[in-house]
Short mmCIF file of C-alpha atoms in Angstrom, two decimals:
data_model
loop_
_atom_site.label_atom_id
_atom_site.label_comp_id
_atom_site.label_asym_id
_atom_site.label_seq_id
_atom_site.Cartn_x
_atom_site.Cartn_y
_atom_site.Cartn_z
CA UNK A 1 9.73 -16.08 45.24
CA UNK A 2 7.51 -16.06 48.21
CA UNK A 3 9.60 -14.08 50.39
CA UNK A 4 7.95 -11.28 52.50
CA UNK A 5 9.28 -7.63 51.81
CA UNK A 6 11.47 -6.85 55.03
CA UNK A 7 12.96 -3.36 55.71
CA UNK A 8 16.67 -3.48 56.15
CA UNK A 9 16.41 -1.23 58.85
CA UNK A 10 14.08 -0.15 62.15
CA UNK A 11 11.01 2.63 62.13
CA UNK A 12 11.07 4.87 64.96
CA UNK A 13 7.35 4.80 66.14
CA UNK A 14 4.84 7.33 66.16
CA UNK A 15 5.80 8.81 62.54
CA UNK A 16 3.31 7.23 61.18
CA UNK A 17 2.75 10.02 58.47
CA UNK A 18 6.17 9.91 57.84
CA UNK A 19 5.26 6.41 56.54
CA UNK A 20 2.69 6.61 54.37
CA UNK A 21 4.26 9.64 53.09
CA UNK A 22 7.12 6.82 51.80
CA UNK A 23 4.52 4.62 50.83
CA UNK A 24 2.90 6.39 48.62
CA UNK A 25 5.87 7.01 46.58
CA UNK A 26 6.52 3.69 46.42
CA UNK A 27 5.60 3.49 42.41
CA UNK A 28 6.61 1.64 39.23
CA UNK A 29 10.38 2.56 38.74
CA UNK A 30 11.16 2.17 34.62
CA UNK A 31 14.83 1.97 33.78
CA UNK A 32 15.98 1.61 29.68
CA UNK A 33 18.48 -0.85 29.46
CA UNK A 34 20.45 -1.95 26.65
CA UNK A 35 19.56 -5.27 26.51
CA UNK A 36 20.21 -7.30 23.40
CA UNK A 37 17.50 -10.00 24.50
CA UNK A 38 13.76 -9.28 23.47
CA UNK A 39 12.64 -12.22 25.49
CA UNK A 40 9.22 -12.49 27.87
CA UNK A 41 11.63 -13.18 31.21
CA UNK A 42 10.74 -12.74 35.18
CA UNK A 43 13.73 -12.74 37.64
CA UNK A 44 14.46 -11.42 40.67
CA UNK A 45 16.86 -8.58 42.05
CA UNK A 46 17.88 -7.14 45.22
CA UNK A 47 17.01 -3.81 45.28
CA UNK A 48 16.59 -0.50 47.31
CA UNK A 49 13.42 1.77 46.94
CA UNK A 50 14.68 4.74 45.33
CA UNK A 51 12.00 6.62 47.82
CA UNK A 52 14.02 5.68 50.72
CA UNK A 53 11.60 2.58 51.60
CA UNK A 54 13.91 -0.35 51.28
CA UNK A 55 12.93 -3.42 50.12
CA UNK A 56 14.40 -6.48 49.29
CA UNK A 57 13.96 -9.10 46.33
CA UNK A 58 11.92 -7.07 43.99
CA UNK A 59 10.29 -8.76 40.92
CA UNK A 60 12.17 -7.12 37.70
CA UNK A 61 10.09 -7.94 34.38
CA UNK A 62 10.95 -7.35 31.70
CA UNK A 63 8.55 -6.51 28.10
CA UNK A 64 8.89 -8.16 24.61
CA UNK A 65 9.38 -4.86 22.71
CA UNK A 66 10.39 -1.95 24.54
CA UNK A 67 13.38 -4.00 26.20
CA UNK A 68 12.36 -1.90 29.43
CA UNK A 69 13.05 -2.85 33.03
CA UNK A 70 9.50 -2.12 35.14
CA UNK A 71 10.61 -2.73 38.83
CA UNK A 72 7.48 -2.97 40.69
CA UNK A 73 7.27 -3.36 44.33
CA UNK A 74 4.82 -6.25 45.21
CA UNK A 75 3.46 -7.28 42.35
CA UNK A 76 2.51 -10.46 41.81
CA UNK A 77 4.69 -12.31 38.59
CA UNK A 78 1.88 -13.21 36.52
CA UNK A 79 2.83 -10.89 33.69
CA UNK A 80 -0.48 -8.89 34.03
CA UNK A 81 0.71 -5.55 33.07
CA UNK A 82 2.00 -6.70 29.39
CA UNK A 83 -2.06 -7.23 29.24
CA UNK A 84 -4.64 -4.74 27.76
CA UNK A 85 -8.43 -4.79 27.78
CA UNK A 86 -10.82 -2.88 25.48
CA UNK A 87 -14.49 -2.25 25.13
CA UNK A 88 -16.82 -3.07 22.14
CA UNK A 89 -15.87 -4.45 18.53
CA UNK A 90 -14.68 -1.74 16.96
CA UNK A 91 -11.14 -1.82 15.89
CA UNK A 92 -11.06 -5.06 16.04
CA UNK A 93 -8.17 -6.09 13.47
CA UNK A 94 -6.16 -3.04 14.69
CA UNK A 95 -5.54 -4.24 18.47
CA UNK A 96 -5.31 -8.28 17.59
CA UNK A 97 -2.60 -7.25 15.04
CA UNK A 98 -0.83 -5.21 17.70
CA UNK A 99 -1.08 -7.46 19.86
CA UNK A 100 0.38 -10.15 17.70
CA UNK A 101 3.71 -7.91 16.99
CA UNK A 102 4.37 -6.37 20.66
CA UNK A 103 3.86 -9.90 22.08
CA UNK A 104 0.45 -8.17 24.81
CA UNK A 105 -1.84 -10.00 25.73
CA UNK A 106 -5.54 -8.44 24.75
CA UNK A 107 -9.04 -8.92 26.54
CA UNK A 108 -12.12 -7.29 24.03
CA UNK A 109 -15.10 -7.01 25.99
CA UNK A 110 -18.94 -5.74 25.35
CA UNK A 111 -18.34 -7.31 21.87
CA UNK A 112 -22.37 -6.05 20.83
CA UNK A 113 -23.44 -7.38 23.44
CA UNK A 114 -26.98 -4.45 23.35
CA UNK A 115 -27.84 -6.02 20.52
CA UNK A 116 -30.37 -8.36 19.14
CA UNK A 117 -27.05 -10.53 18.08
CA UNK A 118 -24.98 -10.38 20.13
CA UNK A 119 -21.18 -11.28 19.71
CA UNK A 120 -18.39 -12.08 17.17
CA UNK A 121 -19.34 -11.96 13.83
CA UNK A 122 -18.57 -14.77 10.97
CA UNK A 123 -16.12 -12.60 9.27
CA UNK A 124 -14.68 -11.69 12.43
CA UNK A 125 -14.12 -15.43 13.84
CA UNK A 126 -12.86 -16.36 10.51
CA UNK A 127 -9.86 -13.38 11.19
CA UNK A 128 -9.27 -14.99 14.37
CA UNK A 129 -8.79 -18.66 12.34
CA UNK A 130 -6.54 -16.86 9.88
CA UNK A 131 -4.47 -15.29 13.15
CA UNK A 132 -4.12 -18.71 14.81
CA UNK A 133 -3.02 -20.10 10.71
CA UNK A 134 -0.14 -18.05 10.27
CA UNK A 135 1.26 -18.11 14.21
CA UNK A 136 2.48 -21.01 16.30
CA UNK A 137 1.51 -21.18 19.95
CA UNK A 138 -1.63 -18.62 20.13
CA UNK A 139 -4.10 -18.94 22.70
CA UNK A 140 -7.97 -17.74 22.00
CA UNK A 141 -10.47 -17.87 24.40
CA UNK A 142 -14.14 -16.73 23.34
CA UNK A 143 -17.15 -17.10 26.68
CA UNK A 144 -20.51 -19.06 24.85
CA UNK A 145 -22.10 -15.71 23.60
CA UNK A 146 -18.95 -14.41 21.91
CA UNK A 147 -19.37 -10.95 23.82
CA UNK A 148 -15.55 -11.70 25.31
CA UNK A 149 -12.66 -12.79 23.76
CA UNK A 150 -9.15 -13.21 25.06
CA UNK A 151 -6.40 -13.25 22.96
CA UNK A 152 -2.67 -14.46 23.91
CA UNK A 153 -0.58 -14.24 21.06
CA UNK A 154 2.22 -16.71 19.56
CA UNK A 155 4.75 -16.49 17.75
CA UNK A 156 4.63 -15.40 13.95
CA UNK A 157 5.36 -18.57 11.99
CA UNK A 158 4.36 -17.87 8.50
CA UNK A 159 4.92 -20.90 5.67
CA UNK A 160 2.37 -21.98 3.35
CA UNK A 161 -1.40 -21.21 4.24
CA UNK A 162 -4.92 -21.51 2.74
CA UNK A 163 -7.56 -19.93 3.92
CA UNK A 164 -11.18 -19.75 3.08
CA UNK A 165 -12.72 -15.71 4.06
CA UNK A 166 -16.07 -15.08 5.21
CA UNK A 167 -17.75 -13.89 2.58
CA UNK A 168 -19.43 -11.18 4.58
CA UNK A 169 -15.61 -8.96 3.95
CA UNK A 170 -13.60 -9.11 0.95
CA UNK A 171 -9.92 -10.71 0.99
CA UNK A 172 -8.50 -7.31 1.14
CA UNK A 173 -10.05 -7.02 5.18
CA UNK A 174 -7.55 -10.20 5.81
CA UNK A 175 -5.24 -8.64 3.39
CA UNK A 176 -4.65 -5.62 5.28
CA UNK A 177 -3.60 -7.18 8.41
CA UNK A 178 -1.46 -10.16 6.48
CA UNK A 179 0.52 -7.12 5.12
CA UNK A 180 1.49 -6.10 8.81
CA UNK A 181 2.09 -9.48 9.79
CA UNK A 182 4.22 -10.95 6.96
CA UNK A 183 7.87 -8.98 7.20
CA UNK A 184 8.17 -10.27 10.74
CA UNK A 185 7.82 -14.11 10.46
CA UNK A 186 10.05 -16.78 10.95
CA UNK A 187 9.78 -17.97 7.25
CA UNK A 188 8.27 -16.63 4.20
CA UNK A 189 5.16 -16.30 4.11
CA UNK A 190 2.58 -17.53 0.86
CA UNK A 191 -1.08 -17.28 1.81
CA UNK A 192 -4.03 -18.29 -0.53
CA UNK A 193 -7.19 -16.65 0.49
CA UNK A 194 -10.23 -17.40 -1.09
CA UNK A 195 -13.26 -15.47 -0.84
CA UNK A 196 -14.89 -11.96 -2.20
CA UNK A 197 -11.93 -10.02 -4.22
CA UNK A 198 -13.90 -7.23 -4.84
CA UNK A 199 -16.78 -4.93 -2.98
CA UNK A 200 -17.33 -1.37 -2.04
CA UNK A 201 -16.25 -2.09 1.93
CA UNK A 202 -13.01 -2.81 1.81
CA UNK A 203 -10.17 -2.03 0.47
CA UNK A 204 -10.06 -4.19 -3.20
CA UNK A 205 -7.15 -6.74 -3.71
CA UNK A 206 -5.88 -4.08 -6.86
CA UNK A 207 -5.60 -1.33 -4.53
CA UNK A 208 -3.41 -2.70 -2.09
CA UNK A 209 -1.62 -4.49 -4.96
CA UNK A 210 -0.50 -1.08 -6.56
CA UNK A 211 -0.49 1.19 -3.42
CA UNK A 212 0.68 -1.27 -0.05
CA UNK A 213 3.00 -2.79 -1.85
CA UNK A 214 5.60 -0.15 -3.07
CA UNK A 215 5.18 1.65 0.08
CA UNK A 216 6.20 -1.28 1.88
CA UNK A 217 9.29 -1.79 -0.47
CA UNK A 218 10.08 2.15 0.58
CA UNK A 219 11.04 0.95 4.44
CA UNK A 220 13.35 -1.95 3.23
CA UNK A 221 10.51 -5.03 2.69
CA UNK A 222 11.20 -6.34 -1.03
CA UNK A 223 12.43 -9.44 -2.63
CA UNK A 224 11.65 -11.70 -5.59
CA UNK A 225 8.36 -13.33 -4.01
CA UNK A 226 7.30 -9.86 -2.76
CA UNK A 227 3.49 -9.97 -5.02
CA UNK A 228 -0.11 -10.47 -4.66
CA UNK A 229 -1.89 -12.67 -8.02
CA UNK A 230 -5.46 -12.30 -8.49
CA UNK A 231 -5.90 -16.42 -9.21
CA UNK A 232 -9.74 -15.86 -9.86
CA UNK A 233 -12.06 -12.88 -9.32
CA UNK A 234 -15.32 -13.09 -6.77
CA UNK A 235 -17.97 -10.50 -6.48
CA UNK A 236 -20.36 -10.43 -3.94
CA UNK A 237 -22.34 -12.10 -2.16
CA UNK A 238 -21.37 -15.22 -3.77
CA UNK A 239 -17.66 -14.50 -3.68
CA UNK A 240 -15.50 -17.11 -5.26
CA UNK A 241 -12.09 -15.46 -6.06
CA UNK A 242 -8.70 -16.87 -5.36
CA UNK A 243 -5.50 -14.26 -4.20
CA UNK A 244 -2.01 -15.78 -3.84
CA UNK A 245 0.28 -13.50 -1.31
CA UNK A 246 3.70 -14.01 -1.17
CA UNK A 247 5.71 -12.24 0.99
CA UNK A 248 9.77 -12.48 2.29
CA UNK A 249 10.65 -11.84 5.78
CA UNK A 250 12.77 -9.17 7.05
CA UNK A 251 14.72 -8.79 10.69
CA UNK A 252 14.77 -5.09 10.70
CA UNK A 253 12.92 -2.18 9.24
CA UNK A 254 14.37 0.84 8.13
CA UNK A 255 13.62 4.36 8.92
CA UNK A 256 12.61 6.73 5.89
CA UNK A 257 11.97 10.50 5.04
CA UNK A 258 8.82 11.36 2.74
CA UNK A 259 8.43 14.47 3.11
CA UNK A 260 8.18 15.41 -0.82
CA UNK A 261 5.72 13.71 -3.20
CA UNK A 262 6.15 15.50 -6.08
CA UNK A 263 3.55 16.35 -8.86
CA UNK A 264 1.49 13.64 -10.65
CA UNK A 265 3.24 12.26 -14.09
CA UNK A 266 0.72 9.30 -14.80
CA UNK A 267 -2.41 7.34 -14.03
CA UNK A 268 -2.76 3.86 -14.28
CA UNK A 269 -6.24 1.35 -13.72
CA UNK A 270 -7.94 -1.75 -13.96
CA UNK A 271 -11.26 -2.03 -15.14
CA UNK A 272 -12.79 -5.35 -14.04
CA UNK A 273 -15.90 -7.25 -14.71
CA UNK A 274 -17.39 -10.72 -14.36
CA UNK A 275 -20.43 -12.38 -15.44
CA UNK A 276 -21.48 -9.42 -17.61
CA UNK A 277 -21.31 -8.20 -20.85
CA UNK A 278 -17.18 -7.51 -22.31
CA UNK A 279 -18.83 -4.18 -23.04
CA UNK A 280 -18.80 -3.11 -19.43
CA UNK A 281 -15.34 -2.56 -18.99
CA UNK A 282 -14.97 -0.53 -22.09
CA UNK A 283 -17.70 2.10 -20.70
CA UNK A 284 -16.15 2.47 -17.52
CA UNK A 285 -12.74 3.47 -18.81
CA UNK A 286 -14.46 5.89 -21.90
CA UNK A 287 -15.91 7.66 -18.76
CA UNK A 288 -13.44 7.86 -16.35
CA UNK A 289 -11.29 9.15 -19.55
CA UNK A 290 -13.37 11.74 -20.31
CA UNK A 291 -12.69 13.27 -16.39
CA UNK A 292 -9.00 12.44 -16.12
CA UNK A 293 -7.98 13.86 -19.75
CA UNK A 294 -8.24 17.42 -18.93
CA UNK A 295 -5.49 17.25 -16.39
CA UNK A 296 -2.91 14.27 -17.83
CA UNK A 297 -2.40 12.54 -21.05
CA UNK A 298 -0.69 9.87 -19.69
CA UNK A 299 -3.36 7.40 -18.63
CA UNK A 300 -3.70 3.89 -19.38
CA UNK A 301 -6.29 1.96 -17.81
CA UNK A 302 -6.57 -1.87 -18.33
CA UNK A 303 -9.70 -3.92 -19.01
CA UNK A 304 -9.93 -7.10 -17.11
CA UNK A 305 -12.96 -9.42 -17.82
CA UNK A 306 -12.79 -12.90 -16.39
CA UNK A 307 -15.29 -15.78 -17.55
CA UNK A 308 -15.86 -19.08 -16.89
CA UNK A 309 -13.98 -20.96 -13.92
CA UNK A 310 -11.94 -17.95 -13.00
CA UNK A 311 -14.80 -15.01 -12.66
CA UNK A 312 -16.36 -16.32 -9.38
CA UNK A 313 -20.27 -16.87 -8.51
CA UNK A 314 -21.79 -13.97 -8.91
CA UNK A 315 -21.87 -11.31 -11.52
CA UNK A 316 -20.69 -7.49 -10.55
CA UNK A 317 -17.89 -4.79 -12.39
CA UNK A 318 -15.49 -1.75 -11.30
CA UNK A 319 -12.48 0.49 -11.44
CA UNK A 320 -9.16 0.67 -9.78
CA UNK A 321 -7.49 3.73 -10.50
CA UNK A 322 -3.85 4.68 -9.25
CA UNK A 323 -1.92 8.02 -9.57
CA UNK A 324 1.60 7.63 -9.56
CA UNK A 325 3.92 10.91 -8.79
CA UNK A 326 7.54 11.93 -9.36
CA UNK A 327 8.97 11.05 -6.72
CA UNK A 328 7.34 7.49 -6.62
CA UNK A 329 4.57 8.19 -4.22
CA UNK A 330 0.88 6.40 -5.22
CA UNK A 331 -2.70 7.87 -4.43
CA UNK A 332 -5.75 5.26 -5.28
CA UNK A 333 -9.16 5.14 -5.80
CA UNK A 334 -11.64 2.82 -6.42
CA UNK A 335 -15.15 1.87 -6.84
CA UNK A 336 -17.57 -1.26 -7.64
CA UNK A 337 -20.79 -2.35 -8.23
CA UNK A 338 -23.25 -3.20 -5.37
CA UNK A 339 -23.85 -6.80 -4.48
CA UNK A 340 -26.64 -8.36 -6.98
CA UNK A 341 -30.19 -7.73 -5.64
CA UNK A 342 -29.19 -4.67 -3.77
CA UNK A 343 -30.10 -1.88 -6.81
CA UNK A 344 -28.57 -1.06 -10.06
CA UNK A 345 -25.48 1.15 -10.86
CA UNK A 346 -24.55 2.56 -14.48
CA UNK A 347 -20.97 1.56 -15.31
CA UNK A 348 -20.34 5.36 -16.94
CA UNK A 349 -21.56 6.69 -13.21
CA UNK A 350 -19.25 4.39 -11.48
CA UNK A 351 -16.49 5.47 -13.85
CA UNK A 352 -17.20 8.85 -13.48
CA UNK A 353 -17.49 9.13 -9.60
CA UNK A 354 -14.61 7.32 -9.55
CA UNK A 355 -12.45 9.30 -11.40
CA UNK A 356 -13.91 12.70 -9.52
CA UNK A 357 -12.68 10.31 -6.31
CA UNK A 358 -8.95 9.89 -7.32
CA UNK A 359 -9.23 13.39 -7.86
CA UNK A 360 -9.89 14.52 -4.41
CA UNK A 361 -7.12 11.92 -3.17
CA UNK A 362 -4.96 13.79 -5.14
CA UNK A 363 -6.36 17.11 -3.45
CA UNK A 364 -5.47 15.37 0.10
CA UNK A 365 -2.27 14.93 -0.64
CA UNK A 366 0.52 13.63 1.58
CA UNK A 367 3.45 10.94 0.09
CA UNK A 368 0.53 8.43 1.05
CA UNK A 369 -2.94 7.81 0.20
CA UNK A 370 -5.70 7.36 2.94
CA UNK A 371 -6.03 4.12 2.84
CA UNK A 372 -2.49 3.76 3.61
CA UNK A 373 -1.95 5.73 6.53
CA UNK A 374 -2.45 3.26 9.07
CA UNK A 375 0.44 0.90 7.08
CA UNK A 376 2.84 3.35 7.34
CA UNK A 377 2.77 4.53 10.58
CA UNK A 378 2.79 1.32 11.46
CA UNK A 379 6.06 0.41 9.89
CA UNK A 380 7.45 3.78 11.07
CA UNK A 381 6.67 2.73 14.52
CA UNK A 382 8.82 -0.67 14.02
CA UNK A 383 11.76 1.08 12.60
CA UNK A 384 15.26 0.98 14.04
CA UNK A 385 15.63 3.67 16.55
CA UNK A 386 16.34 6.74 13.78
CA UNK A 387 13.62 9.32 13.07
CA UNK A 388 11.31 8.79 10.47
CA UNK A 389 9.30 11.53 8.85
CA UNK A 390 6.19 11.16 6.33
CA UNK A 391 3.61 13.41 5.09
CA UNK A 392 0.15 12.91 5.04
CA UNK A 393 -2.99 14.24 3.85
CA UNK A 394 -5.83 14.78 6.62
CA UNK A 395 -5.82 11.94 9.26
CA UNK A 396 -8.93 9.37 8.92
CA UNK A 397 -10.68 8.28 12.01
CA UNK A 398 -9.37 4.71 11.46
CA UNK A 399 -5.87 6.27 11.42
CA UNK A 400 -6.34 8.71 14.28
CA UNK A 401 -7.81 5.48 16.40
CA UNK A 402 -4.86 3.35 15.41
CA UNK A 403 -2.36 6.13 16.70
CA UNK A 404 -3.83 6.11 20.05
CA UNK A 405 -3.60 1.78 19.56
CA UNK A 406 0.37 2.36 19.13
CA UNK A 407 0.66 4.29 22.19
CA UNK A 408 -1.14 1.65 24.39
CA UNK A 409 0.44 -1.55 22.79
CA UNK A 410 4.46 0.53 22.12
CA UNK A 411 3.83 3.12 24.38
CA UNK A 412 4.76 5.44 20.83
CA UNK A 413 3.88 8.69 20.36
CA UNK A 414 3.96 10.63 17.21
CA UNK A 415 5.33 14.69 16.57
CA UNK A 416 2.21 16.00 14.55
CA UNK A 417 2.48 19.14 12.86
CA UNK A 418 -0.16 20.61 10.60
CA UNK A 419 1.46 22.02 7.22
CA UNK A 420 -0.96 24.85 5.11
CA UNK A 421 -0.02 24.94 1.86
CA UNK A 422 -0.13 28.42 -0.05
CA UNK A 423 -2.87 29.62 -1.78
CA UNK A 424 -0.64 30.18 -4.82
CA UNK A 425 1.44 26.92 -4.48
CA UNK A 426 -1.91 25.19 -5.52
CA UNK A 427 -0.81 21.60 -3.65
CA UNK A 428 -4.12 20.86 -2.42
CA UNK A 429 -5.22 20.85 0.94
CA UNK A 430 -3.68 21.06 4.77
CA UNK A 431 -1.34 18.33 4.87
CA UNK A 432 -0.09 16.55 8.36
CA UNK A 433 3.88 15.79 8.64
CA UNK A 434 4.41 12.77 11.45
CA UNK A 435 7.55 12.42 13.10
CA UNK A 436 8.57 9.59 15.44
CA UNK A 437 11.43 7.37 16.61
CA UNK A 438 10.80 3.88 16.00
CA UNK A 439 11.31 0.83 18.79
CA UNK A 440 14.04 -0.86 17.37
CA UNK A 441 12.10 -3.46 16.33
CA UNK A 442 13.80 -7.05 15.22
CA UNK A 443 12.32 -9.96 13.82
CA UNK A 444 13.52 -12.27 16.62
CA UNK A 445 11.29 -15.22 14.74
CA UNK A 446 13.89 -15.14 11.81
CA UNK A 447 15.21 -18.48 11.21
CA UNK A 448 18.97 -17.70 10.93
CA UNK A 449 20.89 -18.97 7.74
#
């Protein structure tokens, strides 16, 4: 290993611009191999420098995901190129997640550190606890004013968990990333989070419930414990609630085409409330009703009022509402009260602005819904190595940001082409059709049966 670089062969002197010529194309050589081992491994090869430079006993690394060779002359084997470092908090859930699957190591730095509090927040440590739960082998290193934190990832374990959220974020902020996580564990995966259920951050527990759920079922992940059970509900700030998710694991995903999602044949929703009057849930649906009616008669929307041990600690109401198309594509929309203290809102407004937003999620279009986007590409990118194709409505900035995340941590990049719809097709507006070939991922944490 600690061999000095020798060239096979003698330099004539005086060329010395002839040299550096060669040395500076002495560069990282990449070289695909077929290798059916997705293991972290450092060896060493005799090799020549492609440049004409020769060089013997070359480190050859090789990285978790991409199965790719990097031959890099001199480098030291400390495995610092499968790291990545990033500025500031934001995006926070989107690079430790990534990190988690492609097996990189990730430094955040500047984590607020202008202002007046500086460093991690509660919610955030608390995702970092959950990360460290549900893996086996994980290292985290955070400097005394939490402005820096280091994160080496482990290996996705899964089992039984528990897990007490900040109240600060609802469950669904864990949620989200749980979702990503689950399919590639080594054994089923059943996490109870307990916490805020509901509030108008994040995405609610009945949203991902009807949307993440049978999008994840189109790319192969489904089973008999594939479910999410609202236990108890918890509004905020007090929180409260209880969410059981249950998920199977998978070794491989599969690639898919949605490319069609057909016209709108029902709506379904949940109208929820705790700690107030019954009466509350009945408005909300009467005016959300009185929107949705002059476009569909099929729509159902379910009252859910909890009391007692099971409705949380603090009082608060709201509306899920899902629209579910022909060709089994779901668009959502939600809202819910503001925390007590912070103002009032009128349950027929909230049921009214809600309705008006499922509405323009409709208008957006796509085979996904917004809040969505970042799930599927996500699982596109992990496919087997087959194109994949979905349509989307307008890119959010979350998703757009998490596209340039799959590029650094899979090194991914996606075909984007910009679809206008006719003026007299009436399907809404510009919609955005992604194409990409996925890594070939596969769930080497599997236990095989």
């Amino acid at each position: 290993m600690g061999e000095s670089l020798q060239p096979l062969g003698e330099e004539e002197e005086g060329k010395e611009e002839e040299k550096d010529e060669k040395q500076a194309k002495m560069q990282t050589h990449m070289i695909v191999l077929k290798e059916p081992f997705p293991t972290i491994r450092i060896r060493q090869q005799h090799l020549f420098d492609p440049s004409g430079f020769p060089y013997s006993r070359l480190p050859l690394t090789s990285c978790l995901l991409e199965r790719t060779w990097i031959f890099t002359p001199g480098a030291n084997n400390n495995m610092a190129s499968l790291g990545l470092s990033y500025d500031g908090c934001n995006f926070f859930r989107q690079r430790l997640v990534l990190s988690t699957l492609s097996g990189k190591h990730v430094k955040i730095k500047n984590i607020r550190f202008k202002d007046d509090d500086p460093g991690l927040r509660d919610f955030e440590a608390s995702f970092i606890r959950l990360l460290d739960k549900v893996t086996n082998g994980s290292r985290i290193e955070i400097n005394q004013t939490g402005t820096v934190l280091f994160y080496q990832p482990g290996l996705l374990y899964g089992g039984s968990v528990e897990h007490d959220c900040n109240p600060q974020r609802s469950i669904g902020y864990y949620l989200e990333a749980l979702l990503m996580l689950a399919p590639f564990m080594k054994m089923s995966l059943k996490a109870t989070l307990r916490g805020v259920t509901n509030d108008p951050t994040d995405p609610t527990v009945d949203l991902l419930k009807s949307t993440a759920l049978p999008l994840m079922k189109k790319f192969g992940i489904d089973g008999d414990g594939f479910d999410i059970t609202v236990v108890k509900r918890g509004m905020p700030p007090g929180g409260g609630g209880e969410v059981v998710f249950t998920c199977p694991v998978r070794r491989i995903v599969k690639p898919i085409q949605l490319t069609e999602p057909g016209k709108i044949k029902r709506i379904r929703g949940v109208a929820y409330s705790v700690r107030v009057s019954p009466q509350m849930g009945n408005r909300i649906v009467v005016s959300a009703r009185s929107i949705l009616n002059q476009f569909l008669p099929d729509i159902y929307i379910y009252t859910d009022h909890r009391k007692g041990a099971s409705s949380g600690k603090s009082p608060g109401f709201g509306l899920t509402l899902v629209a579910e198309t022909l060709n089994g594509c779901f668009f959502s929309a939600e809202m819910s009260s503001v925390p007590q203290g912070q103002g009032t809102v009128l349950p027929e407004d909230l049921g009214r602005n809600c309705a008006k937003l499922l509405l323009e999620e409709v208008y957006r279009g796509g085979c996904v819904d917004s809040s969505n986007q970042s799930l599927a590409l996500l699982l596109m990118t992990l496919g087997q190595q087959d194109v994949s194709k979905v349509l989307l409505g307008p890119l959010s900035p979350y998703t757009i940001e998490f596209l340039r995340h799959i590029r650094d941590f899979f090194q991914i990049m996606f075909k984007i082409e910009v679809q206008k719809p006719l003026e007299d097709e009436r399907k809404g507006g510009d919609k955005v059709l992604m194409t990409c070939v996925g890594v070939g991922y596969s769930n080497i944490n599997k236990t095989v049966k």
